Structures are given as structure tokens and as C-alpha cells.
């Protein structure tokens, strides 16, 4: 079987710095943050699924299945990666890989999937592809071999193991560096700018209208 990749939006966070408001549902432009992220990812890969622990009906207008975490408590982004791996493996024609993006990062590159795929194309089987920009790693933007799901589940069984970078560093991986963007005004914008606070969403809305 050849390489088959499914796209996954990780939206399982607790949004603590947003007073518990799900960042995916925040108004953004003429839609919500999740709508822009879904559109951006679905232009690059099909199908796309959504990892969220929120009420699935909130996303009923998206043509994407909603996959909740299957680990008790909040285990962080890796729990979403694991849930997505299990979903991908259980399809009628299983996927070999998943590519993940964060729901709070609406400017991620339009060539993310192809660039991550190329980063591991010549590597031995089992390498993880990870995005970076400005020499900074963005570990939830990754291409993950689904067969690592059992290893990941064992890792997460220890409640001390939650850091995405720590798990990645324990496996063969390749880093794909993405350039910093330039807006119409000439300002720099990291394509992995993410929304964590009310100030961030205000800045993101302002920058959205300045993207070329």
C-alpha cells in the first residue's frame, strides 16, 4: 500500500487564556477561525477530520468527522494526535500517515502538506516530519506515521509525558523550515502565528486583512 495521508485539525485545547471560549469558534473575518483553518487545509489534502472534545454539533456545518480524545483528562495535543491515528487506522482503507495543524493558527502555509511530505520523502520509513519557521519548531504541525500509535499510547500512559517535542525527539524526524511571510504593508508575519489570548485574536484579525 502506498502513502495515504489524512488531514487533522487539532482543536482539543482548553482555551484557558480565552476564559474557556473555544478558539475554533471565535469570529474571524466573515466566518469562524475553524472555517478558515478547514478551508486552508482542505485545499491541500482530503479528507480532513477534526479532533475536538467540544460538542460535535458545534461543527455540524463542516464536512469533517469530529474525533474526541480517548484518554481521560487533558493530555494535550499528543492525545489528539493519538486519537487521529486510531481513526485513520480504522478506516475501510487505512491511512498510513496523518498531517496535523492547530486550529488557532489561521495563517499556516498553503504548501504545508507537500513540504512536510517532501521533507521525509527520502528518509527511511517511520520518520516524522515537523514544521519550523525562524529556527523555531512548531511540533503540532507535523506529518506522523500512523504505525507509531501504539508507541504513542504507551508514552501517554505516563501522566508525566505530555510534551510534544519530547516525544518527537525520541523518534527519527526531519524538520521542514518555512519562510516568514510579508504582508502588503511590508510587515513580517510568522505563518505559524497562533491565537492564545484576546489580544492575539485582535492582532490576527488585523493581520488577516493585510495578507497579500
mmCIF file with all atom_site columns, C-alpha atoms in Angstrom:
data_model
loop_
_atom_site.group_PDB
_atom_site.id
_atom_site.type_symbol
_atom_site.label_atom_id
_atom_site.label_alt_id
_atom_site.label_comp_id
_atom_site.label_asym_id
_atom_site.label_entity_id
_atom_site.label_seq_id
_atom_site.pdbx_PDB_ins_code
_atom_site.Cartn_x
_atom_site.Cartn_y
_atom_site.Cartn_z
_atom_site.occupancy
_atom_site.B_iso_or_equiv
_atom_site.pdbx_formal_charge
_atom_site.auth_seq_id
_atom_site.auth_comp_id
_atom_site.auth_asym_id
_atom_site.auth_atom_id
_atom_site.pdbx_PDB_model_num
ATOM 1   C CA . UNK A 1 1   ? 0.000   0.000  0.000  1.00 0.00 ? 1   UNK A CA 1
ATOM 2   C CA . UNK A 1 2   ? 1.300   3.440  -0.899 1.00 0.00 ? 2   UNK A CA 1
ATOM 3   C CA . UNK A 1 3   ? 1.372   6.526  1.267  1.00 0.00 ? 3   UNK A CA 1
ATOM 4   C CA . UNK A 1 4   ? -2.122  7.716  2.192  1.00 0.00 ? 4   UNK A CA 1
ATOM 5   C CA . UNK A 1 5   ? -2.425  10.907 4.237  1.00 0.00 ? 5   UNK A CA 1
ATOM 6   C CA . UNK A 1 6   ? -5.419  12.316 6.110  1.00 0.00 ? 6   UNK A CA 1
ATOM 7   C CA . UNK A 1 7   ? -5.556  15.906 7.341  1.00 0.00 ? 7   UNK A CA 1
ATOM 8   C CA . UNK A 1 8   ? -6.355  16.549 11.002 1.00 0.00 ? 8   UNK A CA 1
ATOM 9   C CA . UNK A 1 9   ? -7.235  19.838 12.707 1.00 0.00 ? 9   UNK A CA 1
ATOM 10  C CA . UNK A 1 10  ? -6.254  19.735 16.377 1.00 0.00 ? 10  UNK A CA 1
ATOM 11  C CA . UNK A 1 11  ? -8.909  21.682 18.288 1.00 0.00 ? 11  UNK A CA 1
ATOM 12  C CA . UNK A 1 12  ? -8.916  19.816 21.574 1.00 0.00 ? 12  UNK A CA 1
ATOM 13  C CA . UNK A 1 13  ? -7.323  22.513 23.725 1.00 0.00 ? 13  UNK A CA 1
ATOM 14  C CA . UNK A 1 14  ? -8.897  24.014 26.832 1.00 0.00 ? 14  UNK A CA 1
ATOM 15  C CA . UNK A 1 15  ? -8.541  27.678 25.739 1.00 0.00 ? 15  UNK A CA 1
ATOM 16  C CA . UNK A 1 16  ? -7.618  28.696 29.283 1.00 0.00 ? 16  UNK A CA 1
ATOM 17  C CA . UNK A 1 17  ? -6.327  32.122 28.259 1.00 0.00 ? 17  UNK A CA 1
ATOM 18  C CA . UNK A 1 18  ? -9.569  32.740 26.363 1.00 0.00 ? 18  UNK A CA 1
ATOM 19  C CA . UNK A 1 19  ? -11.654 32.264 29.516 1.00 0.00 ? 19  UNK A CA 1
ATOM 20  C CA . UNK A 1 20  ? -12.691 28.837 28.279 1.00 0.00 ? 20  UNK A CA 1
ATOM 21  C CA . UNK A 1 21  ? -14.125 30.064 24.966 1.00 0.00 ? 21  UNK A CA 1
ATOM 22  C CA . UNK A 1 22  ? -13.282 27.531 22.246 1.00 0.00 ? 22  UNK A CA 1
ATOM 23  C CA . UNK A 1 23  ? -10.781 29.315 19.994 1.00 0.00 ? 23  UNK A CA 1
ATOM 24  C CA . UNK A 1 24  ? -12.044 27.350 16.996 1.00 0.00 ? 24  UNK A CA 1
ATOM 25  C CA . UNK A 1 25  ? -15.423 29.086 17.260 1.00 0.00 ? 25  UNK A CA 1
ATOM 26  C CA . UNK A 1 26  ? -14.191 32.680 17.526 1.00 0.00 ? 26  UNK A CA 1
ATOM 27  C CA . UNK A 1 27  ? -15.430 35.052 14.789 1.00 0.00 ? 27  UNK A CA 1
ATOM 28  C CA . UNK A 1 28  ? -12.714 35.671 12.221 1.00 0.00 ? 28  UNK A CA 1
ATOM 29  C CA . UNK A 1 29  ? -13.334 37.655 9.058  1.00 0.00 ? 29  UNK A CA 1
ATOM 30  C CA . UNK A 1 30  ? -16.716 36.618 7.693  1.00 0.00 ? 30  UNK A CA 1
ATOM 31  C CA . UNK A 1 31  ? -16.576 33.177 9.338  1.00 0.00 ? 31  UNK A CA 1
ATOM 32  C CA . UNK A 1 32  ? -15.020 31.450 12.358 1.00 0.00 ? 32  UNK A CA 1
ATOM 33  C CA . UNK A 1 33  ? -11.376 30.558 12.957 1.00 0.00 ? 33  UNK A CA 1
ATOM 34  C CA . UNK A 1 34  ? -12.141 26.856 12.361 1.00 0.00 ? 34  UNK A CA 1
ATOM 35  C CA . UNK A 1 35  ? -13.749 27.626 8.993  1.00 0.00 ? 35  UNK A CA 1
ATOM 36  C CA . UNK A 1 36  ? -10.630 29.376 7.733  1.00 0.00 ? 36  UNK A CA 1
ATOM 37  C CA . UNK A 1 37  ? -8.365  26.632 9.037  1.00 0.00 ? 37  UNK A CA 1
ATOM 38  C CA . UNK A 1 38  ? -10.547 23.924 7.487  1.00 0.00 ? 38  UNK A CA 1
ATOM 39  C CA . UNK A 1 39  ? -10.584 25.701 4.123  1.00 0.00 ? 39  UNK A CA 1
ATOM 40  C CA . UNK A 1 40  ? -6.818  26.174 4.199  1.00 0.00 ? 40  UNK A CA 1
ATOM 41  C CA . UNK A 1 41  ? -6.111  22.526 4.990  1.00 0.00 ? 41  UNK A CA 1
ATOM 42  C CA . UNK A 1 42  ? -8.756  21.007 2.702  1.00 0.00 ? 42  UNK A CA 1
ATOM 43  C CA . UNK A 1 43  ? -7.180  22.828 -0.263 1.00 0.00 ? 43  UNK A CA 1
ATOM 44  C CA . UNK A 1 44  ? -4.040  20.787 0.435  1.00 0.00 ? 44  UNK A CA 1
ATOM 45  C CA . UNK A 1 45  ? -5.329  17.356 1.443  1.00 0.00 ? 45  UNK A CA 1
ATOM 46  C CA . UNK A 1 46  ? -8.513  15.302 1.584  1.00 0.00 ? 46  UNK A CA 1
ATOM 47  C CA . UNK A 1 47  ? -10.101 14.061 3.726  1.00 0.00 ? 47  UNK A CA 1
ATOM 48  C CA . UNK A 1 48  ? -9.921  16.360 6.724  1.00 0.00 ? 48  UNK A CA 1
ATOM 49  C CA . UNK A 1 49  ? -11.095 15.381 10.223 1.00 0.00 ? 49  UNK A CA 1
ATOM 50  C CA . UNK A 1 50  ? -11.371 17.463 13.379 1.00 0.00 ? 50  UNK A CA 1
ATOM 51  C CA . UNK A 1 51  ? -10.064 16.492 16.800 1.00 0.00 ? 51  UNK A CA 1
ATOM 52  C CA . UNK A 1 52  ? -12.208 18.243 19.411 1.00 0.00 ? 52  UNK A CA 1
ATOM 53  C CA . UNK A 1 53  ? -13.603 17.475 22.839 1.00 0.00 ? 53  UNK A CA 1
ATOM 54  C CA . UNK A 1 54  ? -16.355 20.025 22.401 1.00 0.00 ? 54  UNK A CA 1
ATOM 55  C CA . UNK A 1 55  ? -19.941 19.250 21.386 1.00 0.00 ? 55  UNK A CA 1
ATOM 56  C CA . UNK A 1 56  ? -19.811 17.810 17.816 1.00 0.00 ? 56  UNK A CA 1
ATOM 57  C CA . UNK A 1 57  ? -22.967 19.725 16.818 1.00 0.00 ? 57  UNK A CA 1
ATOM 58  C CA . UNK A 1 58  ? -20.958 22.958 17.031 1.00 0.00 ? 58  UNK A CA 1
ATOM 59  C CA . UNK A 1 59  ? -19.074 21.785 13.939 1.00 0.00 ? 59  UNK A CA 1
ATOM 60  C CA . UNK A 1 60  ? -22.005 20.197 12.106 1.00 0.00 ? 60  UNK A CA 1
ATOM 61  C CA . UNK A 1 61  ? -21.669 22.596 9.186  1.00 0.00 ? 61  UNK A CA 1
ATOM 62  C CA . UNK A 1 62  ? -18.182 21.310 8.419  1.00 0.00 ? 62  UNK A CA 1
ATOM 63  C CA . UNK A 1 63  ? -17.909 18.236 6.165  1.00 0.00 ? 63  UNK A CA 1
ATOM 64  C CA . UNK A 1 64  ? -15.489 16.624 8.613  1.00 0.00 ? 64  UNK A CA 1
ATOM 65  C CA . UNK A 1 65  ? -15.870 13.908 11.246 1.00 0.00 ? 65  UNK A CA 1
ATOM 66  C CA . UNK A 1 66  ? -15.220 15.019 14.832 1.00 0.00 ? 66  UNK A CA 1
ATOM 67  C CA . UNK A 1 67  ? -12.796 12.806 16.761 1.00 0.00 ? 67  UNK A CA 1
ATOM 68  C CA . UNK A 1 68  ? -12.620 13.241 20.559 1.00 0.00 ? 68  UNK A CA 1
ATOM 69  C CA . UNK A 1 69  ? -9.622  12.283 22.680 1.00 0.00 ? 69  UNK A CA 1
ATOM 70  C CA . UNK A 1 70  ? -9.873  8.768  24.104 1.00 0.00 ? 70  UNK A CA 1
ATOM 71  C CA . UNK A 1 71  ? -7.530  9.413  27.051 1.00 0.00 ? 71  UNK A CA 1
ATOM 72  C CA . UNK A 1 72  ? -9.093  10.595 30.306 1.00 0.00 ? 72  UNK A CA 1
ATOM 73  C CA . UNK A 1 73  ? -8.232  14.079 31.457 1.00 0.00 ? 73  UNK A CA 1
ATOM 74  C CA . UNK A 1 74  ? -6.481  16.689 29.355 1.00 0.00 ? 74  UNK A CA 1
ATOM 75  C CA . UNK A 1 75  ? -3.342  15.094 27.929 1.00 0.00 ? 75  UNK A CA 1
ATOM 76  C CA . UNK A 1 76  ? -2.520  17.895 25.486 1.00 0.00 ? 76  UNK A CA 1
ATOM 77  C CA . UNK A 1 77  ? -2.003  17.846 21.710 1.00 0.00 ? 77  UNK A CA 1
ATOM 78  C CA . UNK A 1 78  ? -0.476  14.365 21.673 1.00 0.00 ? 78  UNK A CA 1
ATOM 79  C CA . UNK A 1 79  ? -3.813  12.939 22.829 1.00 0.00 ? 79  UNK A CA 1
ATOM 80  C CA . UNK A 1 80  ? -5.361  14.461 19.720 1.00 0.00 ? 80  UNK A CA 1
ATOM 81  C CA . UNK A 1 81  ? -2.600  13.048 17.540 1.00 0.00 ? 81  UNK A CA 1
ATOM 82  C CA . UNK A 1 82  ? -3.224  9.605  19.030 1.00 0.00 ? 82  UNK A CA 1
ATOM 83  C CA . UNK A 1 83  ? -7.000  9.813  18.556 1.00 0.00 ? 83  UNK A CA 1
ATOM 84  C CA . UNK A 1 84  ? -6.449  10.858 14.950 1.00 0.00 ? 84  UNK A CA 1
ATOM 85  C CA . UNK A 1 85  ? -4.002  7.982  14.361 1.00 0.00 ? 85  UNK A CA 1
ATOM 86  C CA . UNK A 1 86  ? -6.558  5.494  15.691 1.00 0.00 ? 86  UNK A CA 1
ATOM 87  C CA . UNK A 1 87  ? -9.275  6.994  13.492 1.00 0.00 ? 87  UNK A CA 1
ATOM 88  C CA . UNK A 1 88  ? -7.009  6.907  10.423 1.00 0.00 ? 88  UNK A CA 1
ATOM 89  C CA . UNK A 1 89  ? -6.066  3.288  11.073 1.00 0.00 ? 89  UNK A CA 1
ATOM 90  C CA . UNK A 1 90  ? -9.685  2.193  11.467 1.00 0.00 ? 90  UNK A CA 1
ATOM 91  C CA . UNK A 1 91  ? -10.902 3.409  8.078  1.00 0.00 ? 91  UNK A CA 1
ATOM 92  C CA . UNK A 1 92  ? -12.006 0.891  5.465  1.00 0.00 ? 92  UNK A CA 1
ATOM 93  C CA . UNK A 1 93  ? -8.830  1.731  3.569  1.00 0.00 ? 93  UNK A CA 1
ATOM 94  C CA . UNK A 1 94  ? -6.445  2.761  6.361  1.00 0.00 ? 94  UNK A CA 1
ATOM 95  C CA . UNK A 1 95  ? -4.278  5.850  6.088  1.00 0.00 ? 95  UNK A CA 1
ATOM 96  C CA . UNK A 1 96  ? -0.528  5.444  6.519  1.00 0.00 ? 96  UNK A CA 1
ATOM 97  C CA . UNK A 1 97  ? 0.013   8.978  7.815  1.00 0.00 ? 97  UNK A CA 1
ATOM 98  C CA . UNK A 1 98  ? -1.811  11.936 9.290  1.00 0.00 ? 98  UNK A CA 1
ATOM 99  C CA . UNK A 1 99  ? -0.825  15.562 8.926  1.00 0.00 ? 99  UNK A CA 1
ATOM 100 C CA . UNK A 1 100 ? -1.858  17.825 11.794 1.00 0.00 ? 100 UNK A CA 1
ATOM 101 C CA . UNK A 1 101 ? -2.465  21.549 12.104 1.00 0.00 ? 101 UNK A CA 1
ATOM 102 C CA . UNK A 1 102 ? -3.531  23.668 15.075 1.00 0.00 ? 102 UNK A CA 1
ATOM 103 C CA . UNK A 1 103 ? -6.926  25.303 14.967 1.00 0.00 ? 103 UNK A CA 1
ATOM 104 C CA . UNK A 1 104 ? -5.568  28.540 16.463 1.00 0.00 ? 104 UNK A CA 1
ATOM 105 C CA . UNK A 1 105 ? -3.089  29.187 13.636 1.00 0.00 ? 105 UNK A CA 1
ATOM 106 C CA . UNK A 1 106 ? -5.051  30.530 10.640 1.00 0.00 ? 106 UNK A CA 1
ATOM 107 C CA . UNK A 1 107 ? -2.050  31.669 8.571  1.00 0.00 ? 107 UNK A CA 1
ATOM 108 C CA . UNK A 1 108 ? -0.233  28.337 8.245  1.00 0.00 ? 108 UNK A CA 1
ATOM 109 C CA . UNK A 1 109 ? 1.445   27.814 4.845  1.00 0.00 ? 109 UNK A CA 1
ATOM 110 C CA . UNK A 1 110 ? -0.559  26.828 1.765  1.00 0.00 ? 110 UNK A CA 1
ATOM 111 C CA . UNK A 1 111 ? 2.186   24.332 0.903  1.00 0.00 ? 111 UNK A CA 1
ATOM 112 C CA . UNK A 1 112 ? 2.430   22.795 4.381  1.00 0.00 ? 112 UNK A CA 1
ATOM 113 C CA . UNK A 1 113 ? 1.391   19.263 3.429  1.00 0.00 ? 113 UNK A CA 1
ATOM 114 C CA . UNK A 1 114 ? 3.576   18.980 0.318  1.00 0.00 ? 114 UNK A CA 1
ATOM 115 C CA . UNK A 1 115 ? 6.596   20.455 2.097  1.00 0.00 ? 115 UNK A CA 1
ATOM 116 C CA . UNK A 1 116 ? 6.295   18.063 5.045  1.00 0.00 ? 116 UNK A CA 1
ATOM 117 C CA . UNK A 1 117 ? 5.839   15.154 2.664  1.00 0.00 ? 117 UNK A CA 1
ATOM 118 C CA . UNK A 1 118 ? 8.945   16.137 0.707  1.00 0.00 ? 118 UNK A CA 1
ATOM 119 C CA . UNK A 1 119 ? 10.942  16.514 3.930  1.00 0.00 ? 119 UNK A CA 1
ATOM 120 C CA . UNK A 1 120 ? 10.575  12.809 4.713  1.00 0.00 ? 120 UNK A CA 1
ATOM 121 C CA . UNK A 1 121 ? 10.373  11.500 1.145  1.00 0.00 ? 121 UNK A CA 1
ATOM 122 C CA . UNK A 1 122 ? 13.970  10.260 1.059  1.00 0.00 ? 122 UNK A CA 1
ATOM 123 C CA . UNK A 1 123 ? 14.127  9.269  4.733  1.00 0.00 ? 123 UNK A CA 1
ATOM 124 C CA . UNK A 1 124 ? 13.750  5.694  5.940  1.00 0.00 ? 124 UNK A CA 1
ATOM 125 C CA . UNK A 1 125 ? 10.252  4.529  6.864  1.00 0.00 ? 125 UNK A CA 1
ATOM 126 C CA . UNK A 1 126 ? 8.900   5.910  10.089 1.00 0.00 ? 126 UNK A CA 1
ATOM 127 C CA . UNK A 1 127 ? 10.307  9.430  10.110 1.00 0.00 ? 127 UNK A CA 1
ATOM 128 C CA . UNK A 1 128 ? 8.108   12.206 11.494 1.00 0.00 ? 128 UNK A CA 1
ATOM 129 C CA . UNK A 1 129 ? 8.036   15.493 9.558  1.00 0.00 ? 129 UNK A CA 1
ATOM 130 C CA . UNK A 1 130 ? 7.913   18.658 11.672 1.00 0.00 ? 130 UNK A CA 1
ATOM 131 C CA . UNK A 1 131 ? 7.395   22.286 10.633 1.00 0.00 ? 131 UNK A CA 1
ATOM 132 C CA . UNK A 1 132 ? 9.626   25.171 11.712 1.00 0.00 ? 132 UNK A CA 1
ATOM 133 C CA . UNK A 1 133 ? 9.961   28.879 10.965 1.00 0.00 ? 133 UNK A CA 1
ATOM 134 C CA . UNK A 1 134 ? 12.520  31.407 12.105 1.00 0.00 ? 134 UNK A CA 1
ATOM 135 C CA . UNK A 1 135 ? 14.529  28.464 13.503 1.00 0.00 ? 135 UNK A CA 1
ATOM 136 C CA . UNK A 1 136 ? 11.650  27.700 15.883 1.00 0.00 ? 136 UNK A CA 1
ATOM 137 C CA . UNK A 1 137 ? 9.953   24.313 15.901 1.00 0.00 ? 137 UNK A CA 1
ATOM 138 C CA . UNK A 1 138 ? 6.162   24.072 15.616 1.00 0.00 ? 138 UNK A CA 1
ATOM 139 C CA . UNK A 1 139 ? 5.624   20.497 16.787 1.00 0.00 ? 139 UNK A CA 1
ATOM 140 C CA . UNK A 1 140 ? 1.850   20.224 16.341 1.00 0.00 ? 140 UNK A CA 1
ATOM 141 C CA . UNK A 1 141 ? 2.316   20.932 12.632 1.00 0.00 ? 141 UNK A CA 1
ATOM 142 C CA . UNK A 1 142 ? 3.577   17.517 11.677 1.00 0.00 ? 142 UNK A CA 1
ATOM 143 C CA . UNK A 1 143 ? 3.362   14.501 9.415  1.00 0.00 ? 143 UNK A CA 1
ATOM 144 C CA . UNK A 1 144 ? 3.002   11.392 11.572 1.00 0.00 ? 144 UNK A CA 1
ATOM 145 C CA . UNK A 1 145 ? 3.292   7.707  10.580 1.00 0.00 ? 145 UNK A CA 1
ATOM 146 C CA . UNK A 1 146 ? 0.164   6.010  11.892 1.00 0.00 ? 146 UNK A CA 1
ATOM 147 C CA . UNK A 1 147 ? 2.031   2.841  12.891 1.00 0.00 ? 147 UNK A CA 1
ATOM 148 C CA . UNK A 1 148 ? 3.559   4.819  15.791 1.00 0.00 ? 148 UNK A CA 1
ATOM 149 C CA . UNK A 1 149 ? 0.176   4.874  17.545 1.00 0.00 ? 149 UNK A CA 1
ATOM 150 C CA . UNK A 1 150 ? 0.965   2.018  19.947 1.00 0.00 ? 150 UNK A CA 1
ATOM 151 C CA . UNK A 1 151 ? 4.231   3.657  20.950 1.00 0.00 ? 151 UNK A CA 1
ATOM 152 C CA . UNK A 1 152 ? 2.442   6.960  21.490 1.00 0.00 ? 152 UNK A CA 1
ATOM 153 C CA . UNK A 1 153 ? -0.247  5.338  23.626 1.00 0.00 ? 153 UNK A CA 1
ATOM 154 C CA . UNK A 1 154 ? 2.414   3.766  25.840 1.00 0.00 ? 154 UNK A CA 1
ATOM 155 C CA . UNK A 1 155 ? 4.134   7.154  26.164 1.00 0.00 ? 155 UNK A CA 1
ATOM 156 C CA . UNK A 1 156 ? 0.913   8.901  27.177 1.00 0.00 ? 156 UNK A CA 1
ATOM 157 C CA . UNK A 1 157 ? 0.097   6.217  29.769 1.00 0.00 ? 157 UNK A CA 1
ATOM 158 C CA . UNK A 1 158 ? 2.631   8.032  31.954 1.00 0.00 ? 158 UNK A CA 1
ATOM 159 C CA . UNK A 1 159 ? 0.981   11.281 33.043 1.00 0.00 ? 159 UNK A CA 1
ATOM 160 C CA . UNK A 1 160 ? 4.387   12.977 33.112 1.00 0.00 ? 160 UNK A CA 1
ATOM 161 C CA . UNK A 1 161 ? 4.712   12.520 29.340 1.00 0.00 ? 161 UNK A CA 1
ATOM 162 C CA . UNK A 1 162 ? 2.819   15.348 27.678 1.00 0.00 ? 162 UNK A CA 1
ATOM 163 C CA . UNK A 1 163 ? 5.412   17.413 25.789 1.00 0.00 ? 163 UNK A CA 1
ATOM 164 C CA . UNK A 1 164 ? 5.116   17.006 22.022 1.00 0.00 ? 164 UNK A CA 1
ATOM 165 C CA . UNK A 1 165 ? 8.764   17.886 21.376 1.00 0.00 ? 165 UNK A CA 1
ATOM 166 C CA . UNK A 1 166 ? 9.972   15.286 23.871 1.00 0.00 ? 166 UNK A CA 1
ATOM 167 C CA . UNK A 1 167 ? 8.105   12.507 22.075 1.00 0.00 ? 167 UNK A CA 1
ATOM 168 C CA . UNK A 1 168 ? 9.271   13.668 18.655 1.00 0.00 ? 168 UNK A CA 1
ATOM 169 C CA . UNK A 1 169 ? 12.884  13.786 19.803 1.00 0.00 ? 169 UNK A CA 1
ATOM 170 C CA . UNK A 1 170 ? 12.629  10.128 20.780 1.00 0.00 ? 170 UNK A CA 1
ATOM 171 C CA . UNK A 1 171 ? 11.927  9.177  17.148 1.00 0.00 ? 171 UNK A CA 1
ATOM 172 C CA . UNK A 1 172 ? 13.590  9.730  13.771 1.00 0.00 ? 172 UNK A CA 1
ATOM 173 C CA . UNK A 1 173 ? 12.338  13.003 12.335 1.00 0.00 ? 173 UNK A CA 1
ATOM 174 C CA . UNK A 1 174 ? 13.015  15.629 9.699  1.00 0.00 ? 174 UNK A CA 1
ATOM 175 C CA . UNK A 1 175 ? 12.435  19.360 10.051 1.00 0.00 ? 175 UNK A CA 1
ATOM 176 C CA . UNK A 1 176 ? 10.876  21.442 7.263  1.00 0.00 ? 176 UNK A CA 1
ATOM 177 C CA . UNK A 1 177 ? 11.736  25.147 7.548  1.00 0.00 ? 177 UNK A CA 1
ATOM 178 C CA . UNK A 1 178 ? 9.125   27.619 6.255  1.00 0.00 ? 178 UNK A CA 1
ATOM 179 C CA . UNK A 1 179 ? 9.874   31.269 5.410  1.00 0.00 ? 179 UNK A CA 1
ATOM 180 C CA . UNK A 1 180 ? 8.459   34.242 7.295  1.00 0.00 ? 180 UNK A CA 1
ATOM 181 C CA . UNK A 1 181 ? 5.658   35.910 5.314  1.00 0.00 ? 181 UNK A CA 1
ATOM 182 C CA . UNK A 1 182 ? 5.471   39.570 4.249  1.00 0.00 ? 182 UNK A CA 1
ATOM 183 C CA . UNK A 1 183 ? 2.153   41.442 4.389  1.00 0.00 ? 183 UNK A CA 1
ATOM 184 C CA . UNK A 1 184 ? 1.008   44.099 1.923  1.00 0.00 ? 184 UNK A CA 1
ATOM 185 C CA . UNK A 1 185 ? 2.310   46.767 4.276  1.00 0.00 ? 185 UNK A CA 1
ATOM 186 C CA . UNK A 1 186 ? 5.755   45.160 4.279  1.00 0.00 ? 186 UNK A CA 1
ATOM 187 C CA . UNK A 1 187 ? 5.449   43.831 7.825  1.00 0.00 ? 187 UNK A CA 1
ATOM 188 C CA . UNK A 1 188 ? 6.730   40.377 8.711  1.00 0.00 ? 188 UNK A CA 1
ATOM 189 C CA . UNK A 1 189 ? 4.326   37.638 9.756  1.00 0.00 ? 189 UNK A CA 1
ATOM 190 C CA . UNK A 1 190 ? 5.249   34.207 11.017 1.00 0.00 ? 190 UNK A CA 1
ATOM 191 C CA . UNK A 1 191 ? 2.858   31.815 9.220  1.00 0.00 ? 191 UNK A CA 1
ATOM 192 C CA . UNK A 1 192 ? 2.562   29.890 12.491 1.00 0.00 ? 192 UNK A CA 1
ATOM 193 C CA . UNK A 1 193 ? 1.336   32.891 14.485 1.00 0.00 ? 193 UNK A CA 1
ATOM 194 C CA . UNK A 1 194 ? -1.153  31.402 16.917 1.00 0.00 ? 194 UNK A CA 1
ATOM 195 C CA . UNK A 1 195 ? -4.088  32.759 18.879 1.00 0.00 ? 195 UNK A CA 1
ATOM 196 C CA . UNK A 1 196 ? -3.859  32.263 22.630 1.00 0.00 ? 196 UNK A CA 1
ATOM 197 C CA . UNK A 1 197 ? -5.279  35.454 24.139 1.00 0.00 ? 197 UNK A CA 1
ATOM 198 C CA . UNK A 1 198 ? -7.904  38.105 23.343 1.00 0.00 ? 198 UNK A CA 1
ATOM 199 C CA . UNK A 1 199 ? -5.019  40.349 22.258 1.00 0.00 ? 199 UNK A CA 1
ATOM 200 C CA . UNK A 1 200 ? -3.862  37.658 19.809 1.00 0.00 ? 200 UNK A CA 1
ATOM 201 C CA . UNK A 1 201 ? -7.256  37.309 18.126 1.00 0.00 ? 201 UNK A CA 1
ATOM 202 C CA . UNK A 1 202 ? -7.436  41.101 17.739 1.00 0.00 ? 202 UNK A CA 1
ATOM 203 C CA . UNK A 1 203 ? -3.995  41.128 16.133 1.00 0.00 ? 203 UNK A CA 1
ATOM 204 C CA . UNK A 1 204 ? -4.859  38.145 13.910 1.00 0.00 ? 204 UNK A CA 1
ATOM 205 C CA . UNK A 1 205 ? -7.998  39.885 12.643 1.00 0.00 ? 205 UNK A CA 1
ATOM 206 C CA . UNK A 1 206 ? -5.986  42.976 11.815 1.00 0.00 ? 206 UNK A CA 1
ATOM 207 C CA . UNK A 1 207 ? -3.289  40.978 10.042 1.00 0.00 ? 207 UNK A CA 1
ATOM 208 C CA . UNK A 1 208 ? -5.815  38.895 8.089  1.00 0.00 ? 208 UNK A CA 1
ATOM 209 C CA . UNK A 1 209 ? -6.843  41.920 6.027  1.00 0.00 ? 209 UNK A CA 1
ATOM 210 C CA . UNK A 1 210 ? -3.161  42.692 5.299  1.00 0.00 ? 210 UNK A CA 1
ATOM 211 C CA . UNK A 1 211 ? -2.252  39.328 3.780  1.00 0.00 ? 211 UNK A CA 1
ATOM 212 C CA . UNK A 1 212 ? -1.392  39.661 0.055  1.00 0.00 ? 212 UNK A CA 1
#
